[in-house]
Short mmCIF file of C-alpha atoms in Angstrom, two decimals:
data_model
loop_
_atom_site.label_atom_id
_atom_site.label_comp_id
_atom_site.label_asym_id
_atom_site.label_seq_id
_atom_site.Cartn_x
_atom_site.Cartn_y
_atom_site.Cartn_z
CA MET A 52 92.40 160.50 72.37
CA THR A 53 92.69 157.54 75.20
CA SER A 54 94.84 154.77 73.35
CA ARG A 55 94.43 152.65 75.99
CA VAL A 56 91.81 152.14 79.07
CA VAL A 57 90.56 149.66 81.77
CA VAL A 58 87.35 148.04 82.65
CA GLU A 59 86.85 147.30 85.96
CA ALA A 60 83.51 145.42 86.33
CA ASP A 61 81.53 143.56 89.49
CA GLY A 62 78.06 142.77 90.52
CA GLY A 63 76.48 140.64 94.10
CA SER A 64 73.79 139.16 94.62
CA ARG A 65 72.36 139.57 98.21
CA GLY A 66 70.24 136.48 98.61
CA ASN A 67 72.25 134.55 95.19
CA PRO A 68 69.44 134.62 93.71
CA GLY A 69 68.27 137.97 95.18
CA PRO A 70 68.37 141.57 95.19
CA ALA A 71 70.83 142.26 92.34
CA ALA A 72 73.07 145.10 91.03
CA TYR A 73 75.93 145.60 89.05
CA GLY A 74 78.97 148.24 89.16
CA ALA A 75 82.08 148.95 85.80
CA VAL A 76 84.10 151.80 85.94
CA LEU A 77 86.37 152.97 82.88
CA LYS A 78 89.60 154.32 83.34
CA ASP A 79 92.66 155.58 81.45
CA ALA A 80 94.99 153.10 81.39
CA ALA A 81 98.21 155.53 81.64
CA SER A 82 96.66 157.63 84.42
CA ASP A 83 94.17 155.49 86.26
CA GLU A 84 91.95 158.99 86.12
CA VAL A 85 88.35 157.41 85.98
CA ILE A 86 86.37 158.37 82.70
CA ALA A 87 82.90 156.40 83.54
CA GLU A 88 81.06 155.05 85.29
CA ASP A 89 78.02 152.38 86.10
CA ALA A 90 76.13 151.29 88.57
CA ARG A 91 72.65 149.79 88.13
CA THR A 92 70.41 147.36 90.49
CA ILE A 93 68.70 144.33 87.70
CA GLY A 94 65.77 143.01 89.77
CA VAL A 95 66.70 139.54 91.48
CA ALA A 96 69.63 137.35 89.87
CA SER A 97 72.18 135.11 90.90
CA ASN A 98 76.06 136.68 91.98
CA ASN A 99 77.28 135.43 88.30
CA VAL A 100 74.48 136.94 86.41
CA ALA A 101 75.20 140.34 88.10
CA GLU A 102 78.78 139.94 87.08
CA TYR A 103 78.29 139.46 83.49
CA SER A 104 75.66 142.10 83.76
CA GLY A 105 78.96 144.15 85.21
CA LEU A 106 81.05 143.67 82.11
CA VAL A 107 78.52 143.91 79.52
CA ALA A 108 77.91 147.39 80.94
CA GLY A 109 81.69 148.10 81.77
CA LEU A 110 82.12 147.37 77.53
CA ARG A 111 79.63 150.10 76.83
CA LEU A 112 81.34 152.27 78.67
CA ALA A 113 84.36 152.17 76.42
CA VAL A 114 82.92 151.72 73.19
CA GLU A 115 81.23 155.33 73.91
CA HIS A 116 83.83 157.28 75.84
CA ALA A 117 86.85 155.44 74.40
CA PRO A 118 86.08 154.59 71.23
CA GLY A 119 89.21 153.04 69.40
CA ALA A 120 91.06 152.33 72.34
CA GLU A 121 92.46 148.76 72.99
CA VAL A 122 90.33 147.59 75.99
CA GLU A 123 91.37 145.25 79.09
CA VAL A 124 88.54 143.71 81.31
CA ARG A 125 89.44 143.73 84.87
CA MET A 126 87.47 141.70 87.16
CA ASP A 127 88.20 139.35 90.82
CA SER A 128 85.49 137.10 89.22
CA LYS A 129 87.90 133.45 88.01
CA LEU A 130 84.74 132.31 85.99
CA VAL A 131 84.03 135.30 83.96
CA VAL A 132 87.77 135.58 83.36
CA GLU A 133 87.94 132.23 82.13
CA GLN A 134 84.87 132.10 80.44
CA MET A 135 85.38 135.48 78.33
CA SER A 136 89.01 134.26 77.11
CA GLY A 137 87.85 131.03 76.42
CA ARG A 138 89.62 128.69 78.45
CA TRP A 139 85.91 127.62 80.42
CA ARG A 140 82.66 126.28 78.80
CA ILE A 141 79.50 128.52 79.27
CA LYS A 142 77.03 126.03 80.93
CA HIS A 143 74.51 128.16 82.36
CA PRO A 144 71.97 129.66 79.91
CA ASP A 145 71.81 133.33 81.64
CA MET A 146 75.62 133.64 81.37
CA GLN A 147 75.17 132.36 77.84
CA VAL A 148 72.99 134.69 76.64
CA LEU A 149 75.14 137.82 78.69
CA ALA A 150 78.40 136.72 77.50
CA ALA A 151 77.35 136.50 74.16
CA GLU A 152 76.10 139.75 74.25
CA ALA A 153 79.85 140.96 76.17
CA GLY A 154 81.51 139.51 73.18
CA GLU A 155 78.93 141.10 70.63
CA VAL A 156 80.22 144.50 72.30
CA ALA A 157 83.48 144.19 73.32
CA PRO A 158 86.21 145.66 70.40
CA ASP A 159 88.34 143.20 68.09
CA GLY A 160 91.63 142.52 70.74
CA THR A 161 90.11 143.22 74.34
CA THR A 162 91.56 141.03 77.13
CA TYR A 163 90.40 139.82 80.65
CA THR A 164 92.40 139.59 83.47
CA TRP A 165 91.64 138.19 87.04
CA ILE A 166 92.81 140.55 89.96
CA PRO A 167 92.23 139.86 93.68
CA ARG A 168 88.98 141.02 95.40
CA ALA A 169 90.58 144.11 97.37
CA ARG A 170 91.58 145.34 93.12
CA ASN A 171 88.28 145.63 92.47
CA ALA A 172 87.24 147.66 95.03
CA HIS A 173 85.75 150.66 93.01
CA ALA A 174 83.68 148.52 90.90
CA ASP A 175 82.71 146.41 94.41
CA ARG A 176 81.38 149.78 95.96
CA LEU A 177 79.67 150.82 92.64
CA ALA A 178 77.42 147.70 93.03
CA ASN A 179 76.78 148.39 96.78
CA GLU A 180 75.72 151.55 96.36
CA ALA A 181 72.97 150.56 93.02
CA LEU A 182 72.12 147.81 95.82
CA ASP A 183 71.43 150.24 98.72
CA GLY A 184 69.49 152.56 96.34
CA VAL A 185 72.03 155.76 96.18
CA ARG A 186 73.11 155.14 92.76
CA GLU A 187 71.66 154.16 89.73
CA GLY A 188 73.36 154.94 86.07
CA VAL A 189 76.09 156.74 84.08
CA THR A 190 78.50 159.35 85.73
CA VAL A 191 81.06 161.06 83.03
CA ALA A 192 84.13 162.44 84.64
CA GLY A 193 83.99 166.36 84.08
CA ALA A 194 79.96 165.78 82.97
CA GLU A 195 77.62 167.51 84.79
CA PRO A 196 74.76 164.70 85.69
CA ALA A 197 71.62 164.81 85.83
CA PRO A 198 69.33 164.91 88.96
CA GLU A 199 68.56 161.55 89.03
CA GLU A 200 71.93 160.26 88.15
CA GLU A 201 73.75 162.53 90.81
CA VAL A 202 75.68 160.79 94.44
CA PRO A 203 74.21 161.66 97.44
CA ASP A 204 76.62 162.83 100.19
CA GLU A 205 76.63 161.15 103.18
CA ASP A 206 73.02 162.12 104.05
CA SER A 207 71.07 159.85 101.49
CA LEU A 208 69.86 157.85 104.26
CA ILE A 209 69.01 160.78 106.37
CA GLU A 210 66.88 161.81 102.43
CA GLU A 211 65.44 158.61 102.46
CA ILE A 212 64.02 157.85 105.46
CA GLU A 213 63.09 162.02 106.17
CA SER A 214 61.93 162.84 102.85
CA PRO A 215 61.56 159.69 100.16
CA GLY A 216 58.43 161.81 97.81
CA ALA A 217 62.01 163.78 97.11
CA ALA A 218 64.13 160.52 95.74
CA ARG A 219 61.96 158.49 94.79
CA GLY A 220 58.77 160.76 93.21
CA ASP A 221 55.18 160.72 94.64
CA GLN A 222 54.46 158.68 97.42
CA PRO A 223 50.92 156.39 97.35
CA ARG A 224 47.83 157.89 98.08
CA ASP A 225 44.74 156.08 99.41
CA GLN A 226 41.35 156.43 98.34
CA ALA A 227 40.81 159.70 99.34
CA GLY A 228 44.12 161.09 97.97
CA HIS A 229 46.47 160.91 101.18
CA ARG A 230 49.75 160.70 100.96
CA GLY A 231 51.45 157.74 102.21
CA TRP A 232 48.10 156.87 103.20
CA SER A 233 47.54 159.62 106.07
CA GLY A 234 45.96 163.10 106.34
CA PRO A 235 47.55 166.06 105.54
CA SER A 236 48.33 167.14 108.88
CA ALA A 237 49.40 163.87 110.07
CA PRO A 238 52.97 163.30 110.65
CA PRO A 239 53.93 159.71 110.03
CA THR A 240 56.02 157.65 112.79
CA THR A 241 59.21 156.06 111.37
CA LEU A 242 61.18 153.35 112.75
CA VAL A 243 64.12 153.10 111.53
CA LEU A 244 64.82 149.35 111.91
CA VAL A 245 68.49 148.13 112.22
CA ARG A 246 69.59 144.30 112.84
CA HIS A 247 72.26 143.47 115.01
CA GLY A 248 76.02 142.99 113.95
CA VAL A 249 76.99 139.07 113.76
CA THR A 250 77.57 136.69 116.75
CA ARG A 251 79.86 133.25 116.84
CA HIS A 252 76.12 131.88 116.13
CA THR A 253 75.65 133.65 113.46
CA ALA A 254 78.42 133.04 111.40
CA ALA A 255 77.78 129.48 112.59
CA LYS A 256 74.57 129.72 111.37
CA ARG A 257 72.86 128.39 114.61
CA PHE A 258 69.37 128.98 115.87
CA SER A 259 69.84 131.26 117.89
CA GLY A 260 67.22 132.84 120.18
CA GLY A 261 65.81 135.44 123.23
CA LEU A 262 66.72 135.50 126.77
CA GLY A 263 65.87 132.13 126.58
CA GLY A 264 69.11 130.77 124.19
CA ASP A 265 72.85 131.01 125.24
CA ASP A 266 72.42 134.92 124.44
CA PRO A 267 75.90 134.97 122.72
CA ALA A 268 77.47 138.22 122.73
CA LEU A 269 78.71 140.52 119.44
CA SER A 270 82.06 139.73 118.00
CA GLU A 271 84.55 141.44 117.05
CA GLU A 272 83.03 141.50 113.63
CA GLY A 273 79.81 142.07 114.62
CA LEU A 274 80.69 145.65 116.44
CA ALA A 275 82.68 146.56 113.31
CA GLN A 276 79.36 145.93 112.01
CA ALA A 277 77.20 147.84 114.05
CA ARG A 278 80.06 150.70 114.37
CA ASP A 279 79.47 150.93 110.37
CA THR A 280 76.18 151.15 110.39
CA ALA A 281 75.73 153.36 113.73
CA ASP A 282 78.17 155.92 111.58
CA TRP A 283 75.70 155.87 108.78
CA LEU A 284 73.23 156.85 110.87
CA THR A 285 74.55 160.04 112.39
CA GLY A 286 73.37 162.29 110.32
CA LEU A 287 69.84 161.48 111.79
CA GLY A 288 71.27 163.55 114.57
CA GLU A 289 67.88 164.93 116.59
CA ARG A 290 65.25 164.07 114.26
CA VAL A 291 65.77 160.55 116.62
CA ASP A 292 63.32 160.52 119.61
CA ALA A 293 64.53 157.67 121.09
CA VAL A 294 66.69 154.32 120.72
CA VAL A 295 64.96 151.27 121.40
CA SER A 296 66.39 147.73 121.84
CA SER A 297 65.09 144.21 122.46
CA PRO A 298 66.39 143.07 125.44
CA VAL A 299 68.74 140.70 124.32
CA ARG A 300 72.74 140.75 124.10
CA ARG A 301 73.54 141.07 120.89
CA THR A 302 70.88 143.90 120.38
CA ARG A 303 71.75 145.95 123.37
CA GLU A 304 75.49 146.01 122.27
CA THR A 305 74.56 146.56 118.74
CA ALA A 306 71.77 148.95 120.82
CA GLU A 307 74.74 151.20 122.99
CA VAL A 308 77.05 151.62 119.52
CA VAL A 309 74.63 153.68 118.29
CA ALA A 310 72.75 155.27 120.74
CA ALA A 311 76.37 156.40 120.90
CA ARG A 312 76.58 158.31 117.87
CA LEU A 313 73.36 160.09 118.56
CA GLU A 314 74.02 160.51 121.96
CA ARG A 315 70.74 158.83 122.98
CA THR A 316 70.32 156.27 125.63
CA VAL A 317 68.96 152.94 125.40
CA GLU A 318 65.24 152.25 126.02
CA ILE A 319 64.01 148.42 126.38
CA GLU A 320 61.25 147.02 124.72
CA PRO A 321 60.70 142.88 125.33
CA GLY A 322 58.53 142.79 122.01
CA PHE A 323 61.22 142.65 119.83
CA ALA A 324 63.55 140.32 121.47
CA GLU A 325 63.69 137.38 119.10
CA MET A 326 61.63 133.96 118.96
CA GLU A 327 62.83 131.74 121.16
CA PHE A 328 63.84 128.18 119.88
CA GLY A 329 64.02 126.42 123.02
CA GLU A 330 65.75 123.05 122.70
CA TRP A 331 66.61 124.07 119.02
CA ASP A 332 68.79 127.23 120.17
CA GLY A 333 72.48 126.24 118.98
CA LEU A 334 71.94 123.95 116.69
CA THR A 335 72.74 124.23 113.11
CA PHE A 336 68.95 123.53 110.90
CA ALA A 337 71.22 120.44 110.10
CA GLU A 338 71.30 119.17 113.42
CA VAL A 339 67.84 120.08 113.68
CA ALA A 340 66.36 117.90 110.89
CA GLU A 341 68.68 115.17 112.18
CA ARG A 342 67.65 115.40 115.64
CA ASP A 343 64.23 116.25 115.15
CA ARG A 344 62.50 116.16 111.78
CA ALA A 345 58.97 115.71 113.04
CA GLY A 346 59.41 118.65 114.95
CA LEU A 347 61.15 120.78 112.28
CA ASP A 348 58.57 119.93 109.61
CA ALA A 349 55.24 120.83 111.70
CA TRP A 350 56.87 124.23 112.80
CA LEU A 351 57.60 124.52 108.94
CA GLY A 352 54.12 124.00 108.31
CA SER A 353 52.77 126.16 110.55
CA MET A 354 52.77 129.65 111.99
CA ASP A 355 51.00 129.06 115.17
CA THR A 356 53.89 125.83 116.01
CA PRO A 357 56.16 126.56 117.99
CA PRO A 358 60.06 124.44 118.28
CA PRO A 359 59.93 122.34 121.31
CA GLY A 360 60.09 124.61 124.00
CA GLY A 361 59.92 127.75 122.44
CA GLU A 362 57.06 130.07 120.65
CA SER A 363 55.77 129.66 117.50
CA PHE A 364 55.73 132.15 114.93
CA GLY A 365 51.62 133.80 115.36
CA THR A 366 53.18 133.88 119.13
CA VAL A 367 55.87 136.23 118.38
CA ARG A 368 53.20 138.50 115.83
CA GLU A 369 51.24 138.63 118.63
CA ARG A 370 53.94 140.51 121.28
CA VAL A 371 55.47 142.00 118.44
CA LEU A 372 52.72 143.85 117.20
CA ALA A 373 52.35 144.70 121.25
CA GLY A 374 55.71 146.18 120.87
CA LEU A 375 55.30 148.68 118.27
CA ASP A 376 51.84 149.98 119.79
CA ARG A 377 53.93 150.89 122.85
CA VAL A 378 56.16 152.43 120.94
CA LEU A 379 53.81 154.20 118.60
CA ALA A 380 52.17 155.41 121.27
CA GLU A 381 55.37 156.86 123.23
CA HIS A 382 56.90 158.32 120.12
CA THR A 383 53.78 159.38 118.58
CA GLY A 384 55.05 161.30 114.49
CA ARG A 385 59.12 160.76 115.94
CA THR A 386 61.76 158.46 114.43
CA VAL A 387 62.76 156.09 116.38
CA VAL A 388 65.62 153.50 115.90
CA VAL A 389 64.99 150.43 116.93
CA VAL A 390 67.41 147.42 117.05
CA SER A 391 66.03 144.00 117.03
CA HIS A 392 66.16 140.99 114.98
CA VAL A 393 65.36 138.49 111.75
CA THR A 394 62.05 137.68 113.44
CA PRO A 395 60.63 140.02 114.70
CA ILE A 396 61.36 142.28 111.85
CA LYS A 397 60.52 140.65 108.69
CA THR A 398 56.86 140.21 111.24
CA LEU A 399 56.92 143.86 111.06
CA VAL A 400 57.64 144.53 107.57
CA ALA A 401 54.78 141.91 106.57
CA HIS A 402 52.54 143.82 108.95
CA ALA A 403 53.56 147.00 107.37
CA LEU A 404 52.94 145.64 103.79
CA GLY A 405 49.59 143.89 105.18
CA ALA A 406 51.81 140.72 104.13
CA PRO A 407 50.57 137.34 105.56
CA LEU A 408 52.71 136.26 108.30
CA GLU A 409 54.24 133.85 106.01
CA ALA A 410 55.70 136.43 104.42
CA VAL A 411 58.59 136.15 106.81
CA TYR A 412 59.87 132.91 104.73
CA ARG A 413 60.68 135.34 101.26
CA MET A 414 62.73 138.09 102.82
CA GLU A 415 66.70 137.77 103.82
CA LEU A 416 67.94 139.78 106.26
CA SER A 417 71.67 140.69 106.27
CA PRO A 418 73.30 141.09 110.11
CA ALA A 419 73.61 145.47 110.98
CA SER A 420 71.38 145.97 107.98
CA VAL A 421 69.01 149.14 108.17
CA THR A 422 65.17 148.67 107.09
CA VAL A 423 63.14 151.50 107.36
CA LEU A 424 59.08 151.74 108.02
CA SER A 425 56.73 154.50 108.00
CA PHE A 426 53.05 154.22 110.41
CA TYR A 427 50.32 156.78 109.47
CA ALA A 428 47.26 157.06 111.86
CA ASP A 429 44.33 155.95 110.01
CA PRO A 430 41.37 157.62 110.75
CA ALA A 431 39.09 155.35 109.02
CA ALA A 432 40.23 152.33 110.85
CA ASP A 433 39.35 154.08 114.59
CA GLY A 434 43.36 155.36 114.96
CA ALA A 435 44.94 152.03 114.03
CA ALA A 436 48.36 152.72 111.85
CA ARG A 437 48.71 152.03 108.75
CA GLY A 438 51.97 151.45 107.04
CA SER A 439 54.69 152.24 104.73
CA MET A 440 57.94 150.75 103.51
CA ARG A 441 60.39 152.78 102.34
CA LEU A 442 63.74 150.75 102.63
CA TYR A 443 64.49 146.91 102.77
CA ASN A 444 68.00 145.43 104.14
CA ALA A 445 70.11 148.23 102.80
CA LEU A 446 73.81 148.28 104.13
CA PRO A 447 76.34 150.92 104.65
CA PRO A 448 77.89 152.20 101.06
CA GLY A 449 81.09 150.01 100.24
CA GLU A 450 79.48 146.75 102.81
CA ARG A 451 78.52 143.97 100.91
CA ALA A 452 75.08 141.03 102.44
CA THR A 453 75.38 138.52 104.26
CA VAL A 454 72.30 137.21 103.94
CA GLU A 455 72.06 133.84 105.65
CA PRO A 456 70.05 131.27 103.12
CA GLY A 457 68.14 128.10 104.66
CA ARG A 458 67.22 129.81 107.61
CA TRP A 459 63.72 130.19 106.98
#
């Protein structure tokens, strides 16, 4: 029987608060061998709540799989370690509840140690795998995992794109009983939407529009993000009919990396360019608020009001949906990788879900993230396509989201 065990735990929120998950791993302290792992999504929560949830899960692993063992908890959250050690007060109500639960679960004598983030990579990876939809539940070393708890291989994203019913249960049906809003003989056209990697404007949280703005290149970090996402998409192989890009520089550079990995050329679709921000291009949200508060309030208050010299959300929707129609007509029934921007991707998601355009204010989208939409021909609507969302704002396993709070 193991006499000493280590619990490593972490949690993360893409949006803070936003979609959140935790990861926890139980190891033998002497051999460093993994005894059990747990990774789960917890809905919308803050980073701290996700971290505390990971702690509780890790302690439960210790109680169940190493009863009577001495437990050391290692986390990269200074807040959780100091609070659980009794040195810092716990003020947030949600964390008070979770800390009390952790205290009840923890075996007598449990100790808490802060470690650098780099040394907590295992738990961090588990949390991100849960957020990416490729991991959910407990895995015990040496045990045969249940089908729903198996850790997918590198093709997990491909399976989600090509056959979501196999991974998530039955697909939705319309009133006529058709799966995925389509007739039984009509294959969907699937768009694998990739947001470009970061630029200097992304890092500084500056408005960065289409061809009418500064048109910055990808930074080194942005190129690395593009390569990671391209590697993740490699398994699509010949399923991809085309790689389509906005004409803007940062999307073209991202698309070229993806296309090279998929052995495709890049097609340009001007409808998928970013919103033009006119006089606000290159400014931060705070700078715009200081210089043009009335204009900013008008823009935020109406989907049909543009920034000075720019485009409104309504105008962007018109050209994005025109671009969508062209892609659907050109690549009917096939899979297409589309490299675009925040506003066009959010617009396509709202359209696919039948949501009002104002829904773009309620979405966060990380650089180099992947969103998957399928469009099915709807004979009842004179051939118009109806949409279904299969994946949203997913990142390659191990990558942490870097959302941009306060953009809109």
